[in-house]
Short mmCIF file of C-alpha atoms in Angstrom, two decimals:
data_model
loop_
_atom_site.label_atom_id
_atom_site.label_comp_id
_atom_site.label_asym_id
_atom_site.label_seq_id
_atom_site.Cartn_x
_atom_site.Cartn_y
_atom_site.Cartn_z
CA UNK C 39 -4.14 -6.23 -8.87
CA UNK C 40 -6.63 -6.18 -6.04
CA UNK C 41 -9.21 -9.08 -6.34
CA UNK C 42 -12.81 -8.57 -4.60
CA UNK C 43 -12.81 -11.45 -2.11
CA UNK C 44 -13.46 -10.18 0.96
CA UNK C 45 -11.82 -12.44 3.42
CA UNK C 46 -12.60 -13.35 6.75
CA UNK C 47 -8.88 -12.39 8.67
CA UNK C 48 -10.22 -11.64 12.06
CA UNK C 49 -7.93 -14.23 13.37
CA UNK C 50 -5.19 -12.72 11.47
CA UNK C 51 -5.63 -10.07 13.88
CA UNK C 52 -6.94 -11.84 17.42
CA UNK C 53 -5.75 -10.54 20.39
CA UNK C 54 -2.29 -9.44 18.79
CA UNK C 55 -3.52 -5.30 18.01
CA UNK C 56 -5.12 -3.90 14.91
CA UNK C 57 -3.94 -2.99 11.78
CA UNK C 58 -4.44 0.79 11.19
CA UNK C 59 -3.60 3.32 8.59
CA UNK C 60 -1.77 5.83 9.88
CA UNK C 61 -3.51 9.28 10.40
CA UNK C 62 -1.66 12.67 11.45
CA UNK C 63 -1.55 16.52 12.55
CA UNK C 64 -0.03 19.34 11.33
CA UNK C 65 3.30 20.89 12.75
CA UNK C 66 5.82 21.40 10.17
CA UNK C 67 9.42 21.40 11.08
CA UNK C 68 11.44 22.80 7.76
CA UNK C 69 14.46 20.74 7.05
CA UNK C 70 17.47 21.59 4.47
CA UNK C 71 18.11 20.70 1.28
CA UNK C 72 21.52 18.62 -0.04
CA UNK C 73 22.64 18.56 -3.24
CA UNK C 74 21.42 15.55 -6.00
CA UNK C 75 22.66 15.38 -9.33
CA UNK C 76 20.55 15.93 -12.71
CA UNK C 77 19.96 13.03 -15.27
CA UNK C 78 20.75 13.72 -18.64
CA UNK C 79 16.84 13.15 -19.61
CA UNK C 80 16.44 16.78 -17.00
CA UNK C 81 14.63 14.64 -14.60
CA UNK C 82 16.31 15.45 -11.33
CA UNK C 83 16.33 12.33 -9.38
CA UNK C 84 18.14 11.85 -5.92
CA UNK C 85 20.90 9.40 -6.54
CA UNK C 86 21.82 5.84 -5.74
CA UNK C 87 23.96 5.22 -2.56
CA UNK C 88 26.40 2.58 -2.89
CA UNK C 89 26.90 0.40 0.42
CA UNK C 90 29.54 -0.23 1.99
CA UNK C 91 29.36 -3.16 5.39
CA UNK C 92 31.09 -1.05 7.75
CA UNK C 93 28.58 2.26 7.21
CA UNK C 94 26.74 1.19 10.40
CA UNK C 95 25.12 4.75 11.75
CA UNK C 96 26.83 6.62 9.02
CA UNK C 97 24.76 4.82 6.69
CA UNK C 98 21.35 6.57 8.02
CA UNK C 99 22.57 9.99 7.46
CA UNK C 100 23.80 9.28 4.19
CA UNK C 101 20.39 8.35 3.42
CA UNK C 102 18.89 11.15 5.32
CA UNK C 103 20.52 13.78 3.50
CA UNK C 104 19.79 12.05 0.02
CA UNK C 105 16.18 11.54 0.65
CA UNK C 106 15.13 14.34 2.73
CA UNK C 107 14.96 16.88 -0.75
CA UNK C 108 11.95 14.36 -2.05
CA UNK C 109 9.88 14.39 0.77
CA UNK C 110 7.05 16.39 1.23
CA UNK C 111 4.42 17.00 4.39
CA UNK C 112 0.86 16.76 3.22
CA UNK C 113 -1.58 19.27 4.84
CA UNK C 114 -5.20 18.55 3.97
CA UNK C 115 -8.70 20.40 5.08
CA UNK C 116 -12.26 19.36 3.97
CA UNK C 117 -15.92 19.87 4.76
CA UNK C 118 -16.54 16.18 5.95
CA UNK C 119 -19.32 14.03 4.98
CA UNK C 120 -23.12 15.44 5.29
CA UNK C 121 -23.72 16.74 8.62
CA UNK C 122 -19.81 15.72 9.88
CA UNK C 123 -17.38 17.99 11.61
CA UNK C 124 -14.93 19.24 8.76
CA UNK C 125 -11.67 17.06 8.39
CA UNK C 126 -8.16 18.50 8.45
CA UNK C 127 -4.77 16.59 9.61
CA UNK C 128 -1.31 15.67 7.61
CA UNK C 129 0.46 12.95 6.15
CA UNK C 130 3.21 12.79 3.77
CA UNK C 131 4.40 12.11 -0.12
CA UNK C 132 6.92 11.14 -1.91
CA UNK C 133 8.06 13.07 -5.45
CA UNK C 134 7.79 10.52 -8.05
CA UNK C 135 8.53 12.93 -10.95
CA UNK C 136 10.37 16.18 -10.99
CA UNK C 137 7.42 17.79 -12.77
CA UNK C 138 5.49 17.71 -9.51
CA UNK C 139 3.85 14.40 -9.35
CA UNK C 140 3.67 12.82 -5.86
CA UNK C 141 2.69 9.68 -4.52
CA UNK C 142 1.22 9.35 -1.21
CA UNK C 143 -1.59 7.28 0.17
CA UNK C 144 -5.45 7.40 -0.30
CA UNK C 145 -6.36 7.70 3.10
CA UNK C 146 -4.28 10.69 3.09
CA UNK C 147 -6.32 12.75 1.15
CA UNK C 148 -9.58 10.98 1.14
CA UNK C 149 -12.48 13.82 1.68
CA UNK C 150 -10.02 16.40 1.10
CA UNK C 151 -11.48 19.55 -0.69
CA UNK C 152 -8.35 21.59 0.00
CA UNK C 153 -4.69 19.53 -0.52
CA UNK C 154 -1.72 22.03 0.67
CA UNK C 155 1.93 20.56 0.03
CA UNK C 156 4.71 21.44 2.24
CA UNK C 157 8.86 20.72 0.71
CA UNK C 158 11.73 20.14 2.43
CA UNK C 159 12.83 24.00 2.48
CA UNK C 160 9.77 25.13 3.80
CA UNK C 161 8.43 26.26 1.04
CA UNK C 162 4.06 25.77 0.23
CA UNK C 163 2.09 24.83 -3.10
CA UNK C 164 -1.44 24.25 -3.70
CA UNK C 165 -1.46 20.35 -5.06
CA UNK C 166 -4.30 18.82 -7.26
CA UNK C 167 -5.67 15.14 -6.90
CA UNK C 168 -4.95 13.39 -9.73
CA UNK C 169 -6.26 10.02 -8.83
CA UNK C 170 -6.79 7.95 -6.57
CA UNK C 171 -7.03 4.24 -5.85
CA UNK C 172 -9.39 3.29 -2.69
CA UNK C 173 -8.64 -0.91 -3.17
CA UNK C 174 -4.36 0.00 -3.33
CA UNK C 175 -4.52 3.12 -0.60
CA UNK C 176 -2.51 4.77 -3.14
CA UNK C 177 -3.02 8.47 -4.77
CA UNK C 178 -1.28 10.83 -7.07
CA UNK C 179 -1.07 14.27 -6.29
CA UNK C 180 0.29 17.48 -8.93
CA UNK C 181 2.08 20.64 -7.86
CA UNK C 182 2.48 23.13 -10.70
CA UNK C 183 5.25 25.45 -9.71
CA UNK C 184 8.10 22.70 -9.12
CA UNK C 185 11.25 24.89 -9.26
CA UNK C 186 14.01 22.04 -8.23
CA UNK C 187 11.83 19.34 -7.41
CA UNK C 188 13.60 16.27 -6.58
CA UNK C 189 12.57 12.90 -7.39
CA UNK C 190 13.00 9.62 -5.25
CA UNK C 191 15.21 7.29 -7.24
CA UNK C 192 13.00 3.83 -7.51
CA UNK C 193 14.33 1.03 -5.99
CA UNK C 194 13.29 -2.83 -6.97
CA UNK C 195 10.85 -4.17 -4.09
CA UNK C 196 10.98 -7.70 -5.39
CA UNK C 197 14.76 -7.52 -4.65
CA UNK C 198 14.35 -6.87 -0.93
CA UNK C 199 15.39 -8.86 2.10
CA UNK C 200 14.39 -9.75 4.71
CA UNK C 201 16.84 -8.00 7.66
CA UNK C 202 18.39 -5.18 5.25
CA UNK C 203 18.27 -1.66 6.41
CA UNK C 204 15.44 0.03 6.23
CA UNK C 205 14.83 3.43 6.67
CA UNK C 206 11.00 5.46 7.35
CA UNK C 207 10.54 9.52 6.31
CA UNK C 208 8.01 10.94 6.83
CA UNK C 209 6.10 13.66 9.16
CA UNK C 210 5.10 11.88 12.41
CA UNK C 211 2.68 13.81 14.43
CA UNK C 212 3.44 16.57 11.96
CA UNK C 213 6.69 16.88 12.50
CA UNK C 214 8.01 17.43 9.34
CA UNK C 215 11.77 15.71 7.78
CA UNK C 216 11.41 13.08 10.96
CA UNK C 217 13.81 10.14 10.14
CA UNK C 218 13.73 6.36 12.04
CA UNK C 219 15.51 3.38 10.93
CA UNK C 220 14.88 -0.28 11.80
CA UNK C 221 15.05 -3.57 9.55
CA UNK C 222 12.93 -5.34 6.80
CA UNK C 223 11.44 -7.46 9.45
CA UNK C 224 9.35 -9.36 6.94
CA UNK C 225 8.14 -9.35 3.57
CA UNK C 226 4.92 -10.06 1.46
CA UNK C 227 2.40 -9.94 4.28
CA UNK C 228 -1.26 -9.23 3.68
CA UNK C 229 -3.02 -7.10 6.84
CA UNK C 230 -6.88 -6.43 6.77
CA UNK C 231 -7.39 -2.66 7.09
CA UNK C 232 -9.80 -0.29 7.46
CA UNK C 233 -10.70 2.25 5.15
CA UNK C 234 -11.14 5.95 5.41
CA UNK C 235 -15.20 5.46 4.58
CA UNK C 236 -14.79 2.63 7.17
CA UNK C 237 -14.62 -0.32 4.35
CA UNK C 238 -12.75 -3.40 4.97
CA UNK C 239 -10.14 -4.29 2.33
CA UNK C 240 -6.71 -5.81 2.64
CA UNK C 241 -3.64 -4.99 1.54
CA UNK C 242 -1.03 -7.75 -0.55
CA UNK C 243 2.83 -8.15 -0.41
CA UNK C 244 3.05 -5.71 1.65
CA UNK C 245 6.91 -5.17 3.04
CA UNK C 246 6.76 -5.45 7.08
CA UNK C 247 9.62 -3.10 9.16
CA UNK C 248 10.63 -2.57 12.82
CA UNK C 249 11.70 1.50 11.50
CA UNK C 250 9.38 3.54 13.59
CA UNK C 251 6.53 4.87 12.13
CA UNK C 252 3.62 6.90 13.48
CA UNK C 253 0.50 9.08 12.44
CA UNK C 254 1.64 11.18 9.89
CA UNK C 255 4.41 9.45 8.48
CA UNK C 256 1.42 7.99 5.63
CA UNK C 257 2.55 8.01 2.06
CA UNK C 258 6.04 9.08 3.23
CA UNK C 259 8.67 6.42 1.29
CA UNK C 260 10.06 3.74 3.10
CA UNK C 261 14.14 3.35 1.88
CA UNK C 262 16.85 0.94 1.28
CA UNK C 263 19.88 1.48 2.45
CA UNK C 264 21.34 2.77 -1.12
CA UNK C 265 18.10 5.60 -0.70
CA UNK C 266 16.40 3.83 -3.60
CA UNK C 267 12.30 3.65 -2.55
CA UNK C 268 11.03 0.68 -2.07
CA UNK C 269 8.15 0.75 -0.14
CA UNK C 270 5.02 3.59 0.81
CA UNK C 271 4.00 3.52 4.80
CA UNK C 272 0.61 2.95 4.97
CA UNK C 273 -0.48 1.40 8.30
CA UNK C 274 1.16 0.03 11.58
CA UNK C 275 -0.27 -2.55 14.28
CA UNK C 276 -1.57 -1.17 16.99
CA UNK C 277 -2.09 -2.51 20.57
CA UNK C 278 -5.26 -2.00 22.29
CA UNK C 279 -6.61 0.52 19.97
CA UNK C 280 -3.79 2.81 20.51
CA UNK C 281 -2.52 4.88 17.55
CA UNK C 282 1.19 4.81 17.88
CA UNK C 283 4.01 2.59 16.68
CA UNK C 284 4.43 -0.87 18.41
CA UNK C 285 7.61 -1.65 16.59
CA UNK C 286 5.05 -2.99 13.23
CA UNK C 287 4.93 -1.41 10.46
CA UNK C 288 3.94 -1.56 6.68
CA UNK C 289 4.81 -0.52 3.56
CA UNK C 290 2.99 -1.08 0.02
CA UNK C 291 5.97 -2.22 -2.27
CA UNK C 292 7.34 0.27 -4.41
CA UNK C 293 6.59 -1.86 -7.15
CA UNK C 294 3.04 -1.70 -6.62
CA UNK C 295 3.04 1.93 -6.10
CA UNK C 296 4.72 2.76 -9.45
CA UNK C 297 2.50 0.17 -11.37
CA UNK C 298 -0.66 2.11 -9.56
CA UNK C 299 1.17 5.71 -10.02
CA UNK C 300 1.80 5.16 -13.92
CA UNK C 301 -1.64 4.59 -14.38
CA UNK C 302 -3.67 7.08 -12.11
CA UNK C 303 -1.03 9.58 -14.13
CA UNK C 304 -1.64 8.11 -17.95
CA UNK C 305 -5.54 7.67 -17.34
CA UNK C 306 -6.98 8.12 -13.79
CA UNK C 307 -8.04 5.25 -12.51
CA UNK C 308 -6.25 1.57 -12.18
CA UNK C 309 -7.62 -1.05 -13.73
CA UNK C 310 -7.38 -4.49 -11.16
CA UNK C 311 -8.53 -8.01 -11.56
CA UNK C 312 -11.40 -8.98 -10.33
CA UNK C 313 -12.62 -12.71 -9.82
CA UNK C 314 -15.98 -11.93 -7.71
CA UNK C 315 -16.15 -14.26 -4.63
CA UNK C 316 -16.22 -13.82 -0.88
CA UNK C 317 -15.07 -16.22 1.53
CA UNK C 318 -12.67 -17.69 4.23
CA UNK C 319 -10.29 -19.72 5.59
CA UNK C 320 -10.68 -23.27 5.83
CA UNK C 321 -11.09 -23.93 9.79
CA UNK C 322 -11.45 -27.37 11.87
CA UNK C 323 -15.34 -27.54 11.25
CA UNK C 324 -15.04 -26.86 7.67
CA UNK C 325 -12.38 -29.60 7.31
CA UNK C 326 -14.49 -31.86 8.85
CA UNK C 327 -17.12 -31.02 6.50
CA UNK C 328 -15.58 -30.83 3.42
CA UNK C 329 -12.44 -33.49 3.70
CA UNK C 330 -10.20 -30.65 2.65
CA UNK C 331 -7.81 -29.55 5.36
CA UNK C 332 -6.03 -26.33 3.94
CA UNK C 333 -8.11 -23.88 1.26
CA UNK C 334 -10.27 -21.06 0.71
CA UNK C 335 -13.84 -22.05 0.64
CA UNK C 336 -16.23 -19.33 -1.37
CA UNK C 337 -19.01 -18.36 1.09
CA UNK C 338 -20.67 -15.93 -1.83
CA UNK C 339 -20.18 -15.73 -5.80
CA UNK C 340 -21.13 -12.45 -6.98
CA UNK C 341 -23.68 -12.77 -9.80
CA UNK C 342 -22.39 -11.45 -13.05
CA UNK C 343 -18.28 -12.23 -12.43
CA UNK C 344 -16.12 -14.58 -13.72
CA UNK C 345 -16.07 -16.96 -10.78
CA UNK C 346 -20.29 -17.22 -11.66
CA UNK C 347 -19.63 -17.50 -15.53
CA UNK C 348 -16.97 -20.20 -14.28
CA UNK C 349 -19.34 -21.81 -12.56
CA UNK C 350 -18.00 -21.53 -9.25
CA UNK C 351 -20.41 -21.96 -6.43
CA UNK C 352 -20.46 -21.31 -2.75
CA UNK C 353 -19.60 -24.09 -1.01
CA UNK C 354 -16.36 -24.71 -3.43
CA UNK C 355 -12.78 -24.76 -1.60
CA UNK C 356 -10.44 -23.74 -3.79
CA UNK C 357 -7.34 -25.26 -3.24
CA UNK C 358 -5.12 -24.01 -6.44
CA UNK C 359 -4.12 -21.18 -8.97
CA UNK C 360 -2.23 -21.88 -12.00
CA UNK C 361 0.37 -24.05 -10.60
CA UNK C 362 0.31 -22.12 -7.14
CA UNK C 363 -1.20 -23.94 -3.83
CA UNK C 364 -4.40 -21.86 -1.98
CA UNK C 365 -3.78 -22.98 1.77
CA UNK C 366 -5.71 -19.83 3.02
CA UNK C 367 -7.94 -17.35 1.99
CA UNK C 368 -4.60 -15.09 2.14
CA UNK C 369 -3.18 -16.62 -0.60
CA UNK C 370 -5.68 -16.13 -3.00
CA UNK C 371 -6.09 -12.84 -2.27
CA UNK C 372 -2.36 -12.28 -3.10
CA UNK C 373 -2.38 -14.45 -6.31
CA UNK C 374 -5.58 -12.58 -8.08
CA UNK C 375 -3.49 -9.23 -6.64
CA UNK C 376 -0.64 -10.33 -9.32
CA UNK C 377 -2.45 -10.64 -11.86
CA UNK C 378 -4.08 -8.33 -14.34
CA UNK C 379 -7.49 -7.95 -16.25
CA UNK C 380 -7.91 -10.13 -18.94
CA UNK C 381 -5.89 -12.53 -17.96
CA UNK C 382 -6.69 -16.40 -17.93
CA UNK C 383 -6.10 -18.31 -14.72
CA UNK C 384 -6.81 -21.99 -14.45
CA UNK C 385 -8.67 -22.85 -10.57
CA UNK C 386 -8.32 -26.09 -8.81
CA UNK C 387 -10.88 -26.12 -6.51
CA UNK C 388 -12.68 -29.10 -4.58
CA UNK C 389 -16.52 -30.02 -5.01
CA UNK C 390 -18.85 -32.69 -3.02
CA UNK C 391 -15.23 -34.29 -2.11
CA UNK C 392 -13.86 -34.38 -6.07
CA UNK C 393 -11.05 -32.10 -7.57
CA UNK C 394 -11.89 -30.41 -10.62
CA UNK C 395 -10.51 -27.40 -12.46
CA UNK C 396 -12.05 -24.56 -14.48
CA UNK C 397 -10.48 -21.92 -16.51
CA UNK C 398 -11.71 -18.35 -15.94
CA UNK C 399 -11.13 -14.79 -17.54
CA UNK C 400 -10.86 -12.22 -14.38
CA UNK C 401 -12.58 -9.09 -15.26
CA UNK C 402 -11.75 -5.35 -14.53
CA UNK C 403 -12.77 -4.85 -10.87
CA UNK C 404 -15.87 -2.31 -10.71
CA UNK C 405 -15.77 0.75 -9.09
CA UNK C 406 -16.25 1.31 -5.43
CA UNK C 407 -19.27 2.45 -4.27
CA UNK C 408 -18.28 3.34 -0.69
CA UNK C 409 -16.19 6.10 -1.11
#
């Protein structure tokens, strides 16, 4: 999962906007419920559309009306930091389980003291945090008294592409059931973001969409066109600070979210690799330096991590993982994001003008300390 490495992406975002999770208000807008069917395990799960070319329009509402049921508006209210104005606003979630478990995003409910649920008929339930994961923006949250809950049916995010429908639910601006469609406009980006506690981390893979999304629509599920999730808004670029949709928007890939759901659920926290260097892009006066054109050169090994048991050094531009080229400081965020603790990668990296390689064990990523 998430490796700390700490790029420097500034020029990832230039002149261009900023990336920025999406934030909300509260102003919910009840919206009915269709019917789903029931699988024979009792799990009630919305169900798979099949496609046909010629949907066009009709295709959305189809959609609509099958996802609607398993999305929820988030209210949240908390006392704030130490000597801060209380918090409250909205986002939205996604039922992952009929039993009442609901995946939204971090930032969400970050702070929260009080987390207030709001379903598709109208109706209200108190909802508990059952984990959270800062370095993914993902959270799980658990309602008690589910009645008919409705689950999302799970889609495949590595089977995505690029220009298929895509369709955004959510509560924009706190209006509750809003629905916007657009295309996957891209896919497996990684955007710097900032965090709730204002910490800079970036997010992998992430699926990139022209549907219109907005403050509020956080957590809500981003859909294929057969209304199978496959991606969780989380933040949107933004021109000149501004706060609403430029026609750029991105989703976490459902795959992720599942992988990070299953274990905030089975234990409470998710366990990501962890390689322990900070650094950045290889630019013209680095190249010059070093001889190396394309890489990621390590501007800090953190004492105590694999990359220092390695050996690794600052200084080093790693150029390779496994049998995967490093061009950019991007990719190797993205290829320690795919992989898991414990697992043994093998880095090419270049040293005083000479390749070498090194085997290293990544490590379980330590817990945040700026939350």
């Amino acid at each position: 999962m998430v490796a700390l490495l700490s790029a420097v992406l500034g020029s990832a975002v230039g002149t261009a906007g900023t990336f920025a999770l999406l934030g909300g208000n509260d102003d919910p807008v009840p919206v009915a419920e269709p019917v789903v069917r029931v699988d024979d395990d009792e799990e009630r799960v919305a169900p798979r559309l099949e496609i046909q070319a010629s949907d066009g329009l009709d295709r959305v509402a189809a959609v609509a009306e099958t996802v609607l049921p398993t999305v929820v508006m988030i209210e949240v209210n908390g006392g704030g930091p130490a000597g801060a104005p209380g918090l409250s606003g909205n986002g939205s979630g996604v039922v992952y389980r009929s039993d009442g478990h609901i995946i939204t995003n971090h930032h969400v409910i970050s702070g929260a003291d009080d987390v207030r649920i709001v379903f598709s008929d109208g109706s209200r339930a108190d909802a508990e945090i059952v984990g959270s994961s800062p370095d993914n923006d993902l959270a799980v949250l658990k309602v008690e008294d589910t009645g008919d809950l409705t689950a999302i049916q799970i889609g495949d995010s590595s089977q995505v592409r690029v220009g298929e429908l895509a369709v955004a639910v959510g509560s924009p601006f706190g209006l509750e059931g809003s629905v916007t469609a657009g295309v996957v406009s891209s896919l497996n980006r990684l955007i710097p973001v900032t965090g709730p506690g204002g910490q800079q981390f970036n997010l992998p893979n992430v699926i990139q969409t022209d549907a219109p999304i907005n403050p509020g629509n956080s957590g809500g599920p981003l859909v294929a066109g057969d209304a199978t999730l496959i991606g969780i808004n989380s933040a949107i670029l933004t021109q000149g600070g501004g706060g609403t949709n430029a026609g750029v928007g991105f989703a976490i890939p459902a795959n992720v979210a599942v992988e990070v759901a299953d274990q905030l659920i089975e234990q409470g926290f998710v366990r990501q690799a962890f390689l322990g260097v900070a650094g950045m892009n290889v630019n013209r006066e680095i190249a010059e330096r070093v001889g190396v054109d394309e890489g990621a050169i390590i501007e800090e090994v953190v004492a105590g991590t694999p990359a220092a048991d390695a050996g690794l050094r600052a200084g080093d531009v790693i150029v390779g993982v496994d049998d995967e080229a490093i061009d950019a400081m991007d990719d190797l965020i993205t290829e320690i994001f795919n992989l898991d603790v414990g697992d043994v990668v093998e880095i090419t990296y270049i040293r005083d003008g000479q390749e070498e390689t090194v085997e290293v064990t990544l490590a379980e990523k330590p817990s945040q300390t700026t939350e």
